[in-house]
Coordinates of C-alpha atoms and ligand atoms in Angstrom, one line a residue:
M10 CA 0.0 0.0 0.0
I11 CA 1.2 3.5 -0.8
N12 CA 0.9 6.0 2.0
G13 CA 3.0 8.9 0.8
E14 CA 6.2 8.0 2.7
R15 CA 9.3 8.6 0.7
K16 CA 10.4 5.7 -1.5
I17 CA 13.5 7.3 -2.8
K18 CA 16.1 9.2 -0.8
K19 CA 15.5 12.6 -2.3
P20 CA 12.7 13.9 -4.5
L21 CA 13.7 14.3 -8.1
R22 CA 14.2 17.8 -9.4
W23 CA 11.5 18.0 -12.0
G24 CA 10.7 20.4 -14.8
M25 CA 7.7 20.6 -17.1
I26 CA 7.6 21.5 -20.8
G27 CA 4.1 22.3 -21.9
G28 CA 1.1 21.5 -19.7
G29 CA 0.5 25.2 -19.1
R30 CA -2.6 27.1 -17.9
T31 CA -4.7 26.2 -21.0
G32 CA -3.3 22.8 -21.5
Q33 CA -5.6 19.8 -21.2
V34 CA -3.2 17.3 -19.7
G35 CA -0.8 19.3 -17.6
Y36 CA -2.7 19.0 -14.3
K37 CA -2.9 15.3 -14.7
H38 CA 0.9 15.2 -14.7
R39 CA 1.2 17.4 -11.6
T40 CA -1.5 15.5 -9.7
G41 CA 0.4 12.3 -10.5
A42 CA 3.8 13.6 -9.7
L43 CA 3.3 15.7 -6.6
R44 CA 1.8 13.3 -4.2
D45 CA 4.5 10.8 -3.1
N46 CA 7.5 12.9 -2.2
T47 CA 9.2 11.7 -5.4
Y48 CA 9.2 14.9 -7.5
N49 CA 9.7 18.6 -6.7
L50 CA 8.5 21.0 -9.5
V51 CA 11.5 23.4 -9.8
A52 CA 11.4 24.6 -13.4
G53 CA 9.3 24.9 -16.5
A54 CA 8.7 26.1 -20.0
F55 CA 5.0 25.7 -19.5
D56 CA 3.5 27.4 -22.5
I57 CA 4.0 28.3 -26.1
D58 CA 3.2 31.9 -24.9
P59 CA 6.2 32.7 -22.6
E60 CA 4.5 35.4 -20.6
R61 CA 1.5 33.3 -19.8
G62 CA 3.9 30.4 -19.1
K63 CA 5.9 32.5 -16.6
D64 CA 2.7 33.8 -14.9
F65 CA 1.4 30.3 -14.6
G66 CA 4.6 28.8 -13.3
V67 CA 5.0 31.4 -10.6
N68 CA 1.4 30.7 -9.5
L69 CA 2.4 27.1 -9.2
G70 CA 5.2 28.1 -6.9
V71 CA 8.1 27.8 -9.3
D72 CA 10.8 30.6 -9.0
S73 CA 10.2 33.1 -11.7
D74 CA 13.9 32.9 -12.9
R75 CA 13.3 29.2 -13.5
C76 CA 10.2 29.7 -15.6
Y77 CA 11.7 29.8 -19.1
D78 CA 10.6 31.2 -22.4
D79 CA 11.1 27.9 -24.3
Y80 CA 12.4 24.4 -23.8
Q81 CA 15.9 25.1 -25.3
T82 CA 16.5 27.8 -22.7
L83 CA 15.2 25.6 -19.9
I84 CA 17.6 22.8 -20.9
N85 CA 20.6 25.2 -21.4
E86 CA 20.1 27.0 -18.1
E87 CA 19.1 24.1 -16.0
T88 CA 22.0 22.0 -17.0
K89 CA 24.4 24.7 -15.9
R90 CA 23.1 24.7 -12.4
E91 CA 24.2 22.3 -9.7
D92 CA 20.6 22.0 -8.5
G93 CA 19.2 21.8 -12.1
V94 CA 16.4 19.6 -13.1
E95 CA 17.0 15.8 -13.4
V96 CA 13.9 14.9 -15.2
V97 CA 11.5 16.7 -17.5
S98 CA 7.9 15.9 -18.5
I99 CA 6.8 16.8 -22.0
A100 CA 3.1 17.7 -22.2
T101 CA 3.1 19.5 -25.6
P102 CA 1.3 18.6 -28.8
N103 CA 2.6 15.4 -30.6
G104 CA 4.7 17.1 -33.3
T105 CA 7.1 18.6 -30.7
H106 CA 7.8 15.4 -28.8
Y107 CA 10.7 14.2 -30.9
S108 CA 12.9 17.3 -30.8
I109 CA 12.2 18.0 -27.2
T110 CA 12.8 14.5 -26.1
M111 CA 16.1 14.2 -28.1
A112 CA 17.3 17.5 -26.7
A113 CA 16.6 16.6 -23.1
L114 CA 18.2 13.2 -23.4
Q115 CA 21.2 14.7 -25.2
A116 CA 21.6 17.1 -22.2
G117 CA 21.5 14.1 -19.8
L118 CA 18.0 14.5 -18.5
H119 CA 15.5 11.7 -17.9
V120 CA 12.3 12.2 -19.8
I121 CA 8.6 11.5 -19.2
C122 CA 6.8 12.1 -22.5
E123 CA 3.2 12.2 -23.5
K124 CA 1.8 9.7 -26.0
P125 CA 2.1 9.1 -28.9
L126 CA 5.8 9.3 -28.3
V127 CA 6.6 10.4 -31.9
F128 CA 5.4 10.0 -35.5
T129 CA 7.5 7.1 -36.8
S130 CA 9.2 3.9 -35.5
E131 CA 12.5 5.3 -36.8
E132 CA 12.2 8.3 -34.5
A133 CA 11.1 6.1 -31.6
N134 CA 14.1 3.8 -32.1
E135 CA 16.4 6.8 -32.2
I136 CA 15.1 7.9 -28.9
K137 CA 15.5 4.4 -27.5
E138 CA 19.1 4.2 -28.6
L139 CA 20.0 7.6 -27.3
A140 CA 18.3 6.8 -23.9
E141 CA 20.3 3.6 -23.7
K142 CA 23.5 5.3 -24.7
K143 CA 23.0 8.0 -22.1
N144 CA 21.8 5.6 -19.4
L145 CA 18.5 7.5 -19.0
I146 CA 14.9 6.5 -18.5
V147 CA 12.1 7.5 -20.9
G148 CA 8.6 7.1 -19.4
V149 CA 5.4 7.4 -21.4
T150 CA 2.2 8.5 -19.7
Y151 CA -0.5 6.0 -20.6
G152 CA -3.0 7.4 -18.0
Y153 CA -5.1 4.6 -16.7
S154 CA -2.4 1.9 -16.9
G155 CA -1.5 2.6 -13.2
N156 CA -5.0 1.5 -12.1
T157 CA -4.7 -1.4 -9.6
M158 CA -7.5 -3.4 -11.3
I159 CA -5.5 -3.4 -14.5
L160 CA -2.6 -4.9 -12.5
Q161 CA -5.1 -7.4 -11.0
M162 CA -6.0 -8.4 -14.5
R163 CA -2.4 -8.9 -15.3
A164 CA -1.9 -11.1 -12.3
M165 CA -5.0 -13.2 -13.1
V166 CA -3.9 -13.8 -16.7
E167 CA -0.5 -14.8 -15.5
Q168 CA -2.0 -17.2 -13.0
N169 CA -4.1 -18.7 -15.8
K170 CA -7.4 -17.9 -14.1
I171 CA -9.2 -17.7 -17.4
G172 CA -7.3 -20.3 -19.4
K173 CA -5.9 -19.8 -22.9
I174 CA -6.9 -16.4 -24.2
N175 CA -9.1 -16.6 -27.3
L176 CA -10.8 -13.2 -27.7
V177 CA -9.6 -9.7 -27.0
E178 CA -12.2 -6.9 -27.0
L179 CA -10.8 -3.3 -26.7
Q180 CA -12.6 0.0 -26.9
Y181 CA -11.7 3.6 -26.3
T182 CA -14.5 5.9 -27.6
H183 CA -16.2 9.1 -26.7
G184 CA -18.4 11.7 -28.3
Y185 CA -16.6 14.9 -27.6
G186 CA -15.1 15.3 -31.1
G187 CA -18.3 14.9 -33.1
S188 CA -18.5 18.2 -34.8
E189 CA -16.4 20.5 -37.1
K190 CA -17.1 23.2 -34.6
A191 CA -15.0 21.4 -32.0
D192 CA -12.0 21.6 -34.4
K193 CA -12.4 25.3 -34.7
D194 CA -13.3 26.3 -31.1
N195 CA -11.2 24.0 -29.0
A196 CA -7.4 24.7 -29.2
A197 CA -6.6 21.1 -28.0
Q198 CA -8.8 19.6 -30.7
K199 CA -7.5 21.9 -33.5
W200 CA -4.0 20.5 -33.6
R201 CA -5.3 16.9 -33.1
V202 CA -6.8 17.0 -36.6
D203 CA -3.8 18.6 -38.3
P204 CA -1.4 15.8 -39.6
K205 CA 1.6 18.2 -39.3
I206 CA 1.1 18.4 -35.5
A207 CA -0.9 15.3 -34.7
G208 CA 1.0 12.9 -36.9
P209 CA -0.4 10.1 -39.1
S210 CA -3.6 9.5 -37.1
F211 CA -6.1 11.2 -34.9
V212 CA -8.0 8.8 -32.7
I213 CA -5.8 5.8 -33.3
G214 CA -2.9 7.7 -31.7
D215 CA -4.8 9.9 -29.3
L216 CA -7.0 7.2 -27.8
S217 CA -6.3 3.6 -28.9
T218 CA -2.6 3.7 -28.0
H219 CA -3.7 3.8 -24.3
T220 CA -5.9 0.8 -24.6
Y221 CA -3.4 -1.1 -26.7
Y222 CA -0.7 -0.5 -24.1
M223 CA -3.0 -1.6 -21.3
S224 CA -3.9 -4.8 -23.2
Q225 CA -0.2 -5.5 -23.5
L226 CA 0.4 -4.8 -19.9
I227 CA -2.3 -7.3 -19.0
M228 CA -1.2 -9.9 -21.6
P229 CA 2.5 -9.4 -22.2
N230 CA 2.8 -12.6 -24.1
M231 CA 0.1 -11.9 -26.6
K232 CA 1.8 -10.5 -29.7
I233 CA -0.2 -9.4 -32.8
K234 CA 0.5 -11.3 -36.0
K235 CA -1.8 -9.6 -38.4
L236 CA -4.0 -6.6 -38.4
L237 CA -6.8 -5.0 -40.5
C238 CA -7.7 -1.4 -39.9
D239 CA -10.7 0.5 -41.4
R240 CA -10.6 4.2 -40.6
Q241 CA -13.1 7.0 -41.4
S242 CA -13.5 10.7 -40.9
F243 CA -17.2 11.4 -40.3
V244 CA -16.2 15.1 -40.1
G245 CA -14.9 15.2 -43.6
S246 CA -12.5 18.1 -43.1
R247 CA -10.4 15.8 -40.9
Y248 CA -9.4 13.7 -43.8
P249 CA -6.8 12.1 -44.2
L250 CA -7.0 11.7 -40.4
E251 CA -9.7 9.6 -38.9
D252 CA -12.3 10.2 -36.1
N253 CA -13.4 6.6 -36.0
A254 CA -11.6 3.3 -36.6
Y255 CA -12.3 -0.4 -36.3
I256 CA -9.2 -2.6 -36.1
L257 CA -9.2 -6.4 -36.2
M258 CA -6.3 -8.4 -34.8
H259 CA -5.0 -11.9 -35.1
Y260 CA -2.5 -12.9 -32.4
E261 CA 0.4 -15.3 -32.7
N262 CA -1.3 -17.8 -30.3
G263 CA -4.4 -18.0 -32.5
A264 CA -6.5 -15.6 -30.5
V265 CA -8.5 -12.9 -32.3
G266 CA -9.3 -9.4 -31.2
R267 CA -10.8 -6.1 -32.1
M268 CA -10.4 -2.4 -31.2
W269 CA -13.0 0.3 -31.7
T270 CA -11.7 3.8 -31.2
S271 CA -13.7 6.9 -31.9
V272 CA -14.5 10.5 -31.0
V273 CA -17.9 10.4 -32.8
D274 CA -19.5 7.9 -30.4
A275 CA -22.2 10.5 -29.6
G276 CA -23.4 10.5 -26.0
Q277 CA -20.5 8.3 -24.8
M278 CA -18.9 10.1 -21.9
D279 CA -16.2 7.7 -20.9
G280 CA -15.8 4.6 -23.0
Q281 CA -12.6 2.7 -22.4
R282 CA -13.3 -1.0 -22.1
I283 CA -11.0 -4.1 -21.9
R284 CA -12.6 -7.5 -22.1
I285 CA -10.3 -10.6 -22.2
V286 CA -12.0 -13.9 -23.0
G287 CA -10.2 -17.1 -22.2
A288 CA -11.2 -20.7 -22.6
N289 CA -12.4 -20.9 -19.0
G290 CA -13.7 -17.5 -18.3
S291 CA -13.5 -13.7 -18.9
L292 CA -12.2 -10.5 -17.3
E293 CA -13.7 -7.2 -18.0
W294 CA -12.9 -3.6 -16.9
W295 CA -14.4 -0.2 -17.8
D296 CA -12.7 3.1 -17.0
S297 CA -16.0 4.6 -16.0
V298 CA -16.1 2.0 -13.1
P299 CA -12.4 1.9 -12.4
N300 CA -12.7 0.3 -9.0
E301 CA -14.3 -2.9 -10.2
L302 CA -13.2 -5.9 -12.2
L303 CA -15.7 -8.4 -13.5
Y304 CA -14.5 -12.0 -13.3
Q305 CA -16.7 -14.4 -15.1
P306 CA -15.6 -18.0 -14.6
Q307 CA -17.4 -20.3 -17.1
G308 CA -20.1 -22.3 -15.3
A309 CA -19.8 -20.5 -12.0
P310 CA -21.3 -17.2 -10.7
T311 CA -19.9 -13.9 -11.9
Q312 CA -17.7 -12.2 -9.4
T313 CA -17.2 -8.4 -9.1
L314 CA -13.7 -7.9 -7.6
V315 CA -13.4 -4.6 -5.8
R316 CA -10.3 -2.5 -5.5
G317 CA -8.6 -2.3 -2.1
T318 CA -9.8 -5.7 -0.9
E319 CA -7.7 -8.4 0.8
Y320 CA -8.4 -11.1 -1.8
L321 CA -6.6 -9.2 -4.6
D322 CA -3.2 -10.1 -5.8
D323 CA -0.2 -8.6 -4.1
L324 CA 0.6 -6.6 -7.3
A325 CA -2.7 -4.8 -7.1
K326 CA -2.4 -4.3 -3.3
E327 CA 1.1 -2.8 -3.7
Y328 CA -0.3 0.2 -5.6
E329 CA -3.4 0.6 -3.4
R330 CA -3.7 4.1 -1.9
L331 CA -7.0 4.9 -0.2
G332 CA -8.2 1.6 1.2
T333 CA -11.4 -0.3 0.6
L334 CA -14.0 2.2 1.6
H335 CA -13.3 4.9 -0.9
Q336 CA -13.1 5.3 -4.7
E337 CA -9.9 5.7 -6.6
G338 CA -9.7 6.9 -10.2
L339 CA -7.5 8.5 -12.9
S340 CA -5.5 10.7 -10.5
E341 CA -4.4 7.7 -8.4
A342 CA -3.5 5.8 -11.6
W343 CA -1.3 8.8 -12.7
G344 CA 0.2 8.8 -9.2
N345 CA 1.2 5.2 -9.6
I346 CA 2.7 5.8 -13.0
Y347 CA 4.7 8.7 -11.8
L348 CA 5.8 6.8 -8.7
S349 CA 7.0 3.8 -10.8
I350 CA 8.9 6.0 -13.1
A351 CA 10.6 7.8 -10.2
L352 CA 11.6 4.3 -8.8
A353 CA 12.9 3.4 -12.3
I354 CA 14.9 6.7 -12.5
D355 CA 16.3 6.1 -9.0
A356 CA 17.3 2.5 -9.8
K357 CA 18.9 3.7 -13.1
N358 CA 20.8 6.4 -11.3
R359 CA 22.2 3.9 -8.8
G360 CA 23.0 1.4 -11.6
D361 CA 20.7 -1.1 -10.0
E362 CA 19.5 -2.9 -13.1
S363 CA 18.0 -5.9 -11.3
T364 CA 15.6 -3.6 -9.4
L365 CA 14.9 -1.8 -12.6
E366 CA 13.8 -5.0 -14.3
Q367 CA 11.2 -5.6 -11.6
I368 CA 9.5 -2.2 -11.9
I369 CA 6.3 -2.2 -14.0
Y370 CA 5.9 1.1 -15.8
P371 CA 5.3 2.4 -19.3
G372 CA 8.9 2.9 -20.5
I373 CA 10.6 3.4 -23.8
E374 CA 9.5 0.0 -25.1
A375 CA 5.9 1.0 -24.5
G376 CA 6.5 4.3 -26.4
V377 CA 8.1 2.5 -29.4
D378 CA 5.3 -0.1 -29.4
G379 CA 2.6 2.6 -29.4
V380 CA 4.2 4.2 -32.5
R381 CA 4.4 0.8 -34.2
W382 CA 0.7 0.2 -33.4
I383 CA -0.3 3.4 -35.1
E384 CA 2.0 2.7 -38.1
N385 CA 0.5 -0.7 -38.7
C386 CA -3.1 0.6 -38.4
V387 CA -2.5 3.5 -40.8
N388 CA -0.6 1.2 -43.2
S389 CA -3.5 -1.3 -43.3
A390 CA -6.2 1.5 -43.6
D391 CA -4.4 3.4 -46.3
N392 CA -3.9 0.2 -48.4
G393 CA -7.6 -0.5 -48.8
S394 CA -8.1 -1.8 -45.2
Q395 CA -6.3 -5.0 -46.0
W396 CA -4.9 -7.6 -43.6
I397 CA -1.2 -6.9 -43.1
E398 CA 1.6 -8.7 -41.3
Y399 CA 2.3 -6.8 -38.1
K400 CA 5.7 -5.3 -38.3
Ligands
LIG522 N1 -2.0 10.7 -21.2 C1 -3.2 11.2 -21.4 O1 -4.1 10.8 -20.8 C2 -3.3 12.4 -22.3 C3 -4.5 13.2 -22.2 C4 -4.6 14.3 -23.0 C5 -3.5 14.6 -23.9 N2 -2.4 13.8 -23.9 C6 -1.2 14.2 -24.8 O2 -0.6 15.3 -24.2 C7 -0.1 16.1 -25.2 C8 -0.7 17.5 -25.0 O3 -2.1 17.4 -25.2 P1 -3.1 18.5 -24.6 O4 -4.4 18.0 -24.9 O5 -2.7 18.8 -23.2 O6 -2.8 19.7 -25.5 P2 -3.2 21.3 -25.3 O7 -3.2 21.9 -26.6 O8 -4.4 21.3 -24.4 O9 -2.0 21.8 -24.4 C9 -0.6 21.9 -24.9 C10 0.2 22.7 -23.9 O10 1.5 22.8 -24.4 C11 2.0 24.1 -24.5 N3 2.9 24.1 -25.6 C12 2.7 23.9 -26.9 N4 3.9 24.0 -27.6 C13 4.8 24.2 -26.7 C14 6.3 24.3 -26.8 N5 6.9 24.2 -28.0 N6 6.9 24.6 -25.6 C15 6.3 24.7 -24.5 N7 5.0 24.6 -24.3 C16 4.3 24.3 -25.4 C17 0.7 24.9 -24.8 O11 0.8 26.3 -24.5 C18 -0.3 24.2 -23.8 O12 -0.1 24.6 -22.5 C19 -0.4 15.5 -26.5 O13 0.7 14.7 -26.9 C20 -1.6 14.6 -26.2 O14 -1.6 13.4 -27.1 C21 -2.3 12.7 -23.2

């Protein structure tokens, strides 16, 4: 159980790039990072607008001389200081991730970057190589993957509770992007439908990369062999990007699966669902009911497993925070991701590779894999929605 006591000797000196006052995801980073004595926010280039960024940073309690106009100045100035940042989080639009991540790694900083990590596998592998060369950690913030019931699912699959996996049902949909008006009025939506900034996909990268990563976290041995993706833009001006996609998967072990990802699922408020069907039973989790996991053994009554309870696996209990009586959600999941990444950075800094191997967190492999997932989906869709070998 996590109770806020320090798990590493000293909090990491942490900086943020992006995630400013108007940014959608910045607060999620801070709510994740600033709860377990593992990070102190000491610097930032929070905003594309330097003045607004400085004003915001000062209001967060960061010294004004450490609120920088841009990321290059942050990296240059902070690396000159003895007490400069050790790790930076990157919460900027997708098209900036590659250059900022490379610059930070080059300067010897650990990185926590938003998804999708970059646009191409080539770029993702370059980041991986540089991180390895520099002995640095790259974490990728797949939000809900720190949820304890996801870890419970992983433990139950590993313990063969549902038998051989045959079917994988994945969904991440909502209805907030259903109109052209949203593209014009909402700054965070505007860049998401511009291929120069969003990359080769809209919803596949923006939403399904989360669910794909979580499915791999739950079933690390299930590798995709073939895939077919059919993508559409119901709001036509988004073409060639998609606001809806259906993806069929064949796994190497003979299992089949499908992913539905969409921002035009009108009326859907919170639709991330993972259902894993084995030969002897099924497991199902929805992010709108994140404290519960449905376990349906074939031929026996359905069980609803509840977060924080004694009967859960040690892995789920290790990341428990509030106890049985209360609800945990996205913020705690982010807390768990940030904590795991801090432990990974600490182990890396101490050269403790055997501890590092035991830590479950979305690292550079997860970043590279997410980019591969997008590439394969887009490749299939743009070639007549054909089945393709997963590369
Ligand atoms: N992990 C998640 O759950 C999750 C949720 C939402 C967004 N995201 C990802 O987070 C990233 C940001 O998305 P968002 O929705 O917060 O975008 P946004 O447009 O709402 O916010 C972007 C922020 O970055 C700042 N910014 C832009 N360019 C900058 C630069 N060069 N230097 C410094 N600051 C800069 C902006 O001023 C703003 O504060 C994207 O990669 C997106 O895919 C992840």
